[in-house]
CSV table of C-alpha atoms in Angstrom, one decimal:
chain,number,residue,atom,x,y,z
Q,1,UNK,CA,-19.2,9.4,5.7
Q,2,UNK,CA,-15.6,8.0,6.3
Q,3,UNK,CA,-12.6,9.2,4.3
Q,4,UNK,CA,-11.8,6.7,1.4
Q,5,UNK,CA,-9.6,3.7,2.2
Q,6,UNK,CA,-6.0,4.2,1.4
Q,7,UNK,CA,-4.3,0.6,0.5
Q,8,UNK,CA,-0.6,0.9,0.2
Q,9,UNK,CA,1.4,-2.3,-1.4
Q,10,UNK,CA,4.5,-2.0,0.2
Q,11,UNK,CA,6.6,-5.0,-1.4
Q,12,UNK,CA,8.9,-6.5,1.2
Q,13,UNK,CA,9.6,-4.3,3.9
Q,14,UNK,CA,11.7,-4.6,7.0
Q,15,UNK,CA,9.7,-5.5,10.4
Q,16,UNK,CA,10.9,-2.7,12.8
Q,17,UNK,CA,10.5,0.3,10.4
Q,18,UNK,CA,6.8,-0.8,9.4
Q,19,UNK,CA,6.1,-1.6,13.1
Q,20,UNK,CA,7.3,2.1,14.0
Q,21,UNK,CA,5.3,3.3,11.0
Q,22,UNK,CA,2.2,1.8,12.0
Q,23,UNK,CA,2.6,3.2,15.7
Q,24,UNK,CA,3.3,6.6,14.7
Q,25,UNK,CA,0.2,6.5,12.3
Q,26,UNK,CA,-2.0,5.2,14.7
Q,27,UNK,CA,-0.7,7.7,17.5
Q,28,UNK,CA,-1.0,11.0,15.3
Q,29,UNK,CA,-4.3,10.1,13.4
Q,30,UNK,CA,-7.3,12.1,14.4
Q,31,UNK,CA,-11.2,11.7,13.4
Q,32,UNK,CA,-10.7,13.1,9.8
Q,33,UNK,CA,-7.7,10.5,9.1
Q,34,UNK,CA,-8.3,8.0,6.6
Q,35,UNK,CA,-8.1,4.4,7.3
Q,36,UNK,CA,-5.4,2.4,5.5
Q,37,UNK,CA,-4.4,-1.1,4.9
Q,38,UNK,CA,-0.9,-2.1,3.8
Q,39,UNK,CA,-0.2,-5.2,2.0
Q,40,UNK,CA,3.3,-6.5,2.3
Q,41,UNK,CA,5.9,-9.4,3.0
Q,42,UNK,CA,8.6,-9.4,5.4
Q,43,UNK,CA,12.2,-10.6,5.8
Q,44,UNK,CA,12.2,-13.8,8.1
Q,45,UNK,CA,11.0,-12.7,11.9
Q,46,UNK,CA,9.5,-14.0,14.8
Q,47,UNK,CA,7.1,-11.4,16.7
Q,48,UNK,CA,6.1,-12.4,20.0
Q,49,UNK,CA,2.5,-11.0,21.2
Q,50,UNK,CA,1.9,-9.1,24.5
Q,51,UNK,CA,0.9,-12.3,26.1
Q,52,UNK,CA,3.8,-14.1,24.5
Q,53,UNK,CA,5.8,-17.3,26.5
Q,54,UNK,CA,9.5,-17.4,25.8
Q,55,UNK,CA,9.0,-21.1,26.1
Q,56,UNK,CA,7.0,-21.2,22.5
Q,57,UNK,CA,10.2,-20.1,21.1
Q,58,UNK,CA,11.9,-23.5,20.4
Q,59,UNK,CA,15.2,-22.7,18.7
Q,60,UNK,CA,15.2,-19.2,16.9
Q,61,UNK,CA,18.6,-19.4,15.4
Q,62,UNK,CA,19.5,-16.9,13.0
Q,63,UNK,CA,15.8,-15.6,13.0
Q,64,UNK,CA,15.4,-12.4,15.1
Q,65,UNK,CA,12.6,-12.5,17.6
Q,66,UNK,CA,10.6,-9.2,18.3
Q,67,UNK,CA,8.4,-8.2,21.4
Q,68,UNK,CA,5.3,-6.4,20.1
Q,69,UNK,CA,1.9,-5.1,21.3
Q,70,UNK,CA,-0.5,-7.4,19.5
Q,71,UNK,CA,-2.7,-9.9,20.8
Q,72,UNK,CA,-1.5,-13.3,20.6
Q,73,UNK,CA,1.6,-15.6,21.0
Q,74,UNK,CA,4.2,-15.9,18.4
Q,75,UNK,CA,4.4,-16.3,14.9
Q,76,UNK,CA,6.7,-16.4,11.9
Q,77,UNK,CA,6.5,-13.6,9.0
Q,78,UNK,CA,8.7,-14.3,5.7
Q,79,UNK,CA,9.1,-13.9,2.0
Q,80,UNK,CA,6.0,-15.7,0.5
Q,81,UNK,CA,3.7,-14.8,3.2
Q,82,UNK,CA,1.2,-11.9,2.5
Q,83,UNK,CA,0.8,-9.6,5.6
Q,84,UNK,CA,-2.2,-6.9,6.0
Q,85,UNK,CA,-1.8,-4.3,8.4
Q,86,UNK,CA,-5.1,-2.5,9.3
Q,87,UNK,CA,-5.0,0.8,10.7
Q,88,UNK,CA,-9.0,1.5,10.9
Q,89,UNK,CA,-10.6,3.9,13.3
Q,90,UNK,CA,-13.2,1.4,14.3
Q,91,UNK,CA,-15.4,3.7,16.2
Q,92,UNK,CA,-16.1,5.3,12.9
Q,93,UNK,CA,-16.6,2.3,11.2
Q,94,UNK,CA,-19.3,1.5,14.2
Q,95,UNK,CA,-17.1,-2.0,14.7
Q,96,UNK,CA,-16.0,-3.9,17.9
Q,97,UNK,CA,-13.1,-5.8,18.1
Q,98,UNK,CA,-15.1,-8.9,17.8
Q,99,UNK,CA,-16.4,-7.4,14.6
Q,100,UNK,CA,-13.2,-6.6,13.2
Q,101,UNK,CA,-11.9,-10.0,13.8
Q,102,UNK,CA,-14.8,-11.5,12.3
Q,103,UNK,CA,-14.5,-9.4,9.2
Q,104,UNK,CA,-10.6,-10.5,8.7
Q,105,UNK,CA,-11.5,-14.0,9.3
Q,106,UNK,CA,-14.5,-13.8,6.6
Q,107,UNK,CA,-12.2,-12.0,4.0
Q,108,UNK,CA,-9.6,-14.8,4.3
Q,109,UNK,CA,-12.5,-17.3,4.0
Q,110,UNK,CA,-13.9,-15.6,0.9
Q,111,UNK,CA,-10.3,-15.2,-0.6
Q,112,UNK,CA,-9.2,-18.8,0.1
Q,113,UNK,CA,-12.5,-19.7,-1.4
Q,114,UNK,CA,-12.3,-18.0,-4.7
Q,115,UNK,CA,-9.0,-20.6,-5.4
Q,116,UNK,CA,-11.2,-23.5,-4.2
Q,117,UNK,CA,-9.8,-23.9,-0.9
Q,118,UNK,CA,-12.4,-24.5,1.8
Q,119,UNK,CA,-11.2,-22.5,5.1
Q,120,UNK,CA,-12.8,-21.7,8.1
Q,121,UNK,CA,-12.1,-19.6,11.4
Q,122,UNK,CA,-11.9,-21.5,14.9
Q,123,UNK,CA,-13.8,-20.2,18.0
Q,124,UNK,CA,-11.0,-21.5,20.1
Q,125,UNK,CA,-8.1,-20.4,18.3
Q,126,UNK,CA,-8.1,-17.3,16.4
Q,127,UNK,CA,-7.0,-17.6,12.9
Q,128,UNK,CA,-8.4,-19.3,9.7
Q,129,UNK,CA,-7.7,-23.1,9.1
Q,130,UNK,CA,-7.8,-25.6,6.3
Q,131,UNK,CA,-9.1,-28.7,8.1
Q,132,UNK,CA,-6.7,-28.9,11.1
Q,133,UNK,CA,-4.0,-26.6,9.7
Q,134,UNK,CA,-3.7,-23.4,9.9
Q,135,UNK,CA,-2.9,-21.0,6.7
Q,136,UNK,CA,-3.8,-17.5,8.3
Q,137,UNK,CA,-3.1,-16.0,11.6
Q,138,UNK,CA,-4.6,-12.7,13.4
Q,139,UNK,CA,-3.3,-10.3,15.6
Q,140,UNK,CA,-4.3,-7.0,16.8
Q,141,UNK,CA,-4.1,-4.0,18.8
Q,142,UNK,CA,-6.9,-1.0,19.5
Q,143,UNK,CA,-5.2,2.2,20.7
Q,144,UNK,CA,-8.0,4.9,21.1
Q,145,UNK,CA,-10.6,3.2,19.2
Q,146,UNK,CA,-8.4,2.9,16.3
Q,147,UNK,CA,-6.5,-0.7,15.1
Q,148,UNK,CA,-3.2,-1.6,14.2
Q,149,UNK,CA,-1.0,-4.8,13.2
Q,150,UNK,CA,-3.5,-7.3,11.3
Q,151,UNK,CA,-3.0,-10.6,9.5
Q,152,UNK,CA,-0.8,-12.9,8.0
Q,153,UNK,CA,-1.6,-15.5,4.8
Q,154,UNK,CA,0.8,-18.2,4.1
Q,155,UNK,CA,1.1,-18.1,0.5
Q,156,UNK,CA,4.2,-19.8,-1.1
Q,157,UNK,CA,6.7,-19.6,1.4
Q,158,UNK,CA,9.5,-21.7,3.6
Q,159,UNK,CA,7.4,-23.3,6.3
Q,160,UNK,CA,10.4,-24.6,7.9
Q,161,UNK,CA,10.9,-21.8,10.7
Q,162,UNK,CA,7.3,-22.6,11.9
Q,163,UNK,CA,8.8,-25.9,13.4
Q,164,UNK,CA,10.9,-23.7,15.4
Q,165,UNK,CA,8.4,-22.3,17.5
Q,166,UNK,CA,5.1,-23.0,19.1
Q,167,UNK,CA,3.0,-21.2,16.6
Q,168,UNK,CA,0.4,-19.0,18.5
Q,169,UNK,CA,1.5,-20.8,21.6
Q,170,UNK,CA,-0.1,-24.4,20.5
Q,171,UNK,CA,2.6,-26.9,20.3
Q,172,UNK,CA,2.7,-29.2,17.6
Q,173,UNK,CA,0.0,-27.2,15.5
Q,174,UNK,CA,-0.1,-27.9,11.9
Q,175,UNK,CA,0.6,-24.8,9.7
Q,176,UNK,CA,-0.2,-25.1,6.0
Q,177,UNK,CA,0.0,-22.4,3.0
Q,178,UNK,CA,-2.1,-22.0,-0.4
Q,179,UNK,CA,0.4,-23.4,-2.8
Q,180,UNK,CA,-0.1,-26.8,-1.4
Q,181,UNK,CA,-3.9,-26.7,-1.8
Q,182,UNK,CA,-4.0,-25.4,-5.7
Q,183,UNK,CA,-2.4,-26.9,-8.7
Q,184,UNK,CA,-1.2,-23.9,-10.6
Q,185,UNK,CA,1.5,-21.7,-9.3
Q,186,UNK,CA,0.2,-19.1,-6.6
Q,187,UNK,CA,1.0,-15.3,-8.0
Q,188,UNK,CA,1.4,-12.9,-5.2
Q,189,UNK,CA,0.3,-9.9,-6.7
Q,190,UNK,CA,-3.1,-11.3,-7.4
Q,191,UNK,CA,-3.4,-12.8,-3.8
Q,192,UNK,CA,-2.8,-9.2,-2.8
Q,193,UNK,CA,-5.6,-7.8,-5.1
Q,194,UNK,CA,-7.9,-10.3,-4.0
Q,195,UNK,CA,-7.4,-10.2,-0.3
Q,196,UNK,CA,-7.8,-6.1,-0.8
Q,197,UNK,CA,-11.2,-6.9,-2.5
Q,198,UNK,CA,-12.3,-9.2,0.4
Q,199,UNK,CA,-11.3,-7.0,3.0
Q,200,UNK,CA,-13.2,-3.9,1.5
Q,201,UNK,CA,-16.2,-6.3,1.1
Q,202,UNK,CA,-15.9,-7.3,4.9
Q,203,UNK,CA,-15.3,-3.9,6.1
Q,204,UNK,CA,-18.1,-2.0,4.3
Q,205,UNK,CA,-15.9,-0.1,2.2
Q,206,UNK,CA,-16.7,0.1,-1.9
Q,207,UNK,CA,-14.2,-1.6,-4.2
Q,208,UNK,CA,-11.3,0.1,-5.8
């Protein structure tokens, strides 16, 4: 029986200290360490995955670009985007990497469905899409059987910085956000709560 899942709501947190905290937790954990999910927003930052190519950053301007060890290419984080970092012992959960990616995608589809938004993953391009437009990005790193990094869901944000990059390495990829698909104002705290429950369900953890 794994230890209870710890969920931390961190509000708006700078990217680099959060990255270092993820790395530290992953490096120091052992078989008895509880899994954690961190829910937060970041100030404006571009992050470039380990396979990232510089030419996909078209015009960073005043937004910093940070090289990271997750999979994938370049993406944007900013206020109004909900980020979930998953520090999970996937061996203990008896999951493979593909299982974890599928669970994250299922959780996002379930969350968006609760708002009446029909979304789906795509086999050729990780993430979750509404039609042809990407609404959520995924990027993971596995170290010693444990995951870190995670997902980013566009909720209600300034979408302009996505135009400064080829999102996830795809030139001209349309990006969208939850607020553009629902008539009422979206409340970030409610989206956080729904995402937590959807991730618990997809990962096999009991609800909070």
